[in-house]
Short mmCIF file of C-alpha atoms and ligand atoms in Angstrom, two decimals:
data_model
loop_
_atom_site.label_atom_id
_atom_site.label_comp_id
_atom_site.label_asym_id
_atom_site.label_seq_id
_atom_site.Cartn_x
_atom_site.Cartn_y
_atom_site.Cartn_z
CA MET A 166 55.70 34.77 -39.67
CA SER A 167 54.82 32.04 -37.38
CA ALA A 168 51.19 30.92 -37.02
CA GLY A 169 51.22 32.35 -33.36
CA THR A 170 52.63 35.58 -34.60
CA LYS A 171 50.17 35.73 -37.25
CA ALA A 172 47.02 35.44 -34.70
CA LYS A 173 48.47 37.80 -32.39
CA ASP A 174 48.77 40.41 -35.19
CA VAL A 175 45.10 39.51 -36.65
CA GLY A 176 44.22 40.11 -33.09
CA ARG A 177 45.29 43.59 -32.83
CA GLU A 178 43.92 44.48 -36.02
CA LEU A 179 40.41 43.29 -34.88
CA GLU A 180 40.59 45.83 -31.44
CA GLU A 181 40.61 48.67 -34.10
CA LEU A 182 37.94 47.19 -36.08
CA ALA A 183 35.99 47.08 -33.11
CA ARG A 184 36.33 50.35 -32.13
CA GLY A 185 35.45 51.69 -36.22
CA ALA A 186 32.61 49.73 -36.37
CA LYS A 187 29.38 51.39 -37.39
CA SER A 188 26.80 48.63 -36.20
CA VAL A 189 27.12 45.21 -34.90
CA ASP A 190 26.43 43.78 -38.32
CA ASP A 191 29.23 45.70 -39.78
CA LEU A 192 31.40 44.58 -37.28
CA MET A 193 30.59 40.64 -37.74
CA PHE A 194 30.94 41.42 -41.61
CA GLN A 195 34.37 42.81 -40.96
CA ILE A 196 35.29 40.13 -38.66
CA VAL A 197 34.65 37.24 -41.25
CA LYS A 198 36.36 39.30 -43.85
CA LEU A 199 39.59 39.84 -42.11
CA LEU A 200 40.02 36.19 -40.51
CA HIS A 201 39.08 34.49 -44.09
CA ASP A 202 41.52 36.60 -46.06
CA ARG A 203 44.30 36.58 -43.37
CA MET A 204 44.22 33.43 -41.84
CA LEU A 205 45.32 30.92 -44.66
CA LYS A 206 43.65 27.78 -42.84
CA TYR A 207 40.49 29.82 -42.37
CA ASN A 208 38.41 28.55 -45.54
CA TRP A 209 34.86 29.07 -44.44
CA VAL A 210 34.20 31.48 -41.66
CA GLY A 211 30.76 32.51 -40.81
CA PHE A 212 28.30 33.60 -37.74
CA TYR A 213 25.04 31.92 -37.05
CA MET A 214 22.92 33.84 -34.64
CA VAL A 215 20.26 32.40 -32.33
CA GLU A 216 16.67 32.77 -33.37
CA THR A 217 13.83 32.26 -30.72
CA ALA A 218 10.51 32.20 -32.37
CA PRO A 219 7.46 33.81 -30.88
CA ASP A 220 5.32 31.10 -30.98
CA GLY A 221 6.90 28.16 -28.92
CA GLU A 222 8.84 26.64 -32.14
CA PRO A 223 12.22 25.50 -30.97
CA PRO A 224 15.21 28.08 -31.37
CA MET A 225 17.15 27.77 -34.45
CA LEU A 226 20.89 28.95 -35.46
CA VAL A 227 20.47 31.14 -38.59
CA LEU A 228 23.25 32.05 -40.93
CA GLY A 229 24.45 35.55 -40.83
CA ALA A 230 27.53 37.05 -42.05
CA PHE A 231 30.22 34.49 -43.76
CA GLN A 232 32.82 34.12 -46.10
CA GLY A 233 33.56 31.17 -48.23
CA ALA A 234 31.28 29.01 -50.18
CA MET A 235 27.54 28.94 -49.72
CA THR A 236 26.50 26.20 -47.48
CA PRO A 237 23.23 23.97 -47.30
CA HIS A 238 23.00 24.87 -43.53
CA THR A 239 21.37 27.98 -43.46
CA ARG A 240 19.06 27.26 -40.20
CA ILE A 241 20.29 24.55 -37.55
CA PRO A 242 18.36 23.38 -34.77
CA LEU A 243 20.30 23.97 -31.43
CA HIS A 244 20.48 19.89 -30.83
CA GLN A 245 22.03 19.37 -34.05
CA GLY A 246 25.77 19.68 -35.31
CA ILE A 247 28.60 20.98 -34.17
CA CYS A 248 27.12 24.11 -34.29
CA GLY A 249 24.20 23.18 -32.16
CA ALA A 250 26.64 21.67 -29.44
CA ALA A 251 28.53 24.67 -28.98
CA ALA A 252 25.34 26.63 -28.66
CA SER A 253 23.68 24.31 -26.32
CA THR A 254 26.82 23.84 -24.07
CA GLY A 255 27.87 27.55 -24.44
CA LYS A 256 31.54 26.07 -24.71
CA THR A 257 34.07 26.06 -27.80
CA VAL A 258 34.04 22.93 -29.76
CA ILE A 259 37.39 22.05 -31.80
CA VAL A 260 37.38 19.07 -34.17
CA ASP A 261 40.54 17.91 -35.39
CA ASP A 262 38.91 15.45 -37.59
CA VAL A 263 35.35 16.21 -38.54
CA SER A 264 35.10 12.84 -40.58
CA LYS A 265 35.25 11.23 -36.74
CA ASP A 266 32.73 13.37 -35.26
CA PRO A 267 28.92 11.79 -35.64
CA ARG A 268 27.85 15.27 -34.79
CA TYR A 269 28.98 16.96 -38.06
CA LEU A 270 26.77 18.34 -40.49
CA ALA A 271 29.10 18.22 -43.79
CA CYS A 272 29.19 21.90 -45.38
CA SER A 273 31.96 20.83 -48.15
CA PHE A 274 34.00 17.72 -48.95
CA GLU A 275 37.05 19.58 -48.05
CA THR A 276 36.39 20.54 -44.64
CA LYS A 277 38.69 18.33 -42.10
CA SER A 278 38.70 20.47 -39.09
CA GLU A 279 36.04 22.85 -37.44
CA ILE A 280 36.46 25.43 -34.29
CA VAL A 281 32.82 26.84 -32.99
CA VAL A 282 32.89 29.67 -30.32
CA PRO A 283 29.63 30.90 -28.83
CA VAL A 284 28.94 34.73 -28.48
CA PHE A 285 27.57 35.48 -24.86
CA VAL A 286 25.36 38.47 -23.97
CA GLN A 287 24.91 38.76 -20.29
CA GLY A 288 25.68 35.40 -19.99
CA LYS A 289 23.49 33.77 -22.44
CA VAL A 290 24.15 32.34 -25.84
CA VAL A 291 23.03 34.53 -28.46
CA GLY A 292 25.22 33.09 -31.74
CA GLU A 293 28.35 31.79 -32.57
CA LEU A 294 31.22 32.06 -34.77
CA ASP A 295 31.99 28.90 -36.80
CA ILE A 296 35.24 28.37 -38.78
CA ASP A 297 36.15 25.24 -41.21
CA SER A 298 39.31 24.47 -42.59
CA HIS A 299 40.65 22.20 -45.22
CA PHE A 300 43.47 20.81 -42.90
CA PRO A 301 43.21 18.44 -40.40
CA ALA A 302 43.72 19.96 -36.91
CA ALA A 303 44.14 23.56 -37.90
CA PHE A 304 43.01 24.92 -35.04
CA LYS A 305 45.54 25.28 -32.05
CA ASP A 306 45.46 27.30 -28.86
CA GLU A 307 46.22 30.65 -30.43
CA ASP A 308 43.57 30.17 -32.65
CA ARG A 309 41.03 29.18 -29.91
CA GLU A 310 42.46 32.55 -28.42
CA LEU A 311 41.54 34.62 -31.69
CA VAL A 312 38.47 33.56 -32.48
CA GLU A 313 37.13 33.51 -28.65
CA HIS A 314 38.35 37.13 -28.47
CA CYS A 315 36.19 37.77 -31.97
CA ALA A 316 33.10 36.32 -29.99
CA VAL A 317 33.85 38.69 -26.93
CA LEU A 318 34.17 41.64 -29.17
CA VAL A 319 30.91 40.78 -31.10
CA GLY A 320 28.92 40.08 -27.36
CA LYS A 321 30.53 43.28 -26.03
CA HIS A 322 29.10 45.21 -29.10
CA LEU A 323 25.61 43.69 -28.81
CA GLU A 324 25.58 44.16 -25.26
CA LYS A 325 26.31 47.93 -25.80
CA SER A 326 23.72 48.63 -28.78
CA GLN A 327 20.94 46.86 -26.33
CA LYS A 328 21.42 49.24 -23.70
N1 SME B 574 29.50 21.78 -39.76
C1 SME B 574 28.54 22.32 -39.06
C2 SME B 574 27.59 23.05 -40.09
C3 SME B 574 27.80 24.45 -40.48
S1 SME B 574 29.03 24.51 -41.85
O1 SME B 574 30.20 24.17 -41.31
C4 SME B 574 28.85 25.93 -42.27
C5 SME B 574 28.14 21.46 -37.97
O2 SME B 574 28.25 20.37 -37.88
O3 SME B 574 27.29 22.13 -37.26
#
């Protein structure tokens, strides 16, 4: 099965997951598990959610559901890392070679490439889906499509649950 066909297949499974999810937390857990189990080059998959401190402290990205080895980066300021770049610009960031990106916060020596996709609720970034790969340039167009699809499903679910 080609990588593109696999991504499309997993995309269809996601639709079913989204329909059956009991809560947003359940959906996020199911998504990280599905991507980690089925997409062979997705070696670490996790959500970071934006936490806005009530006392005027700067907002932080806080680690949520994830699959893979424990990371030292459980809280990331919005101006740090590839994670911070995606959250502060509201744009998907793909890094083919993390060793060449000065923004990169190392999580594992094995990580070679990374994709981070923001999650929006009513046009505002509320979190993101971060994936690391042990393979250089692992994230192609079909991966971007799949991961952006996941982020949209979570954003829609969050929007519904806040109504
Ligand atoms: N590499 C990320 C930090 C998170 S870990 O990959 C899980 C970054 O540069 O923001």
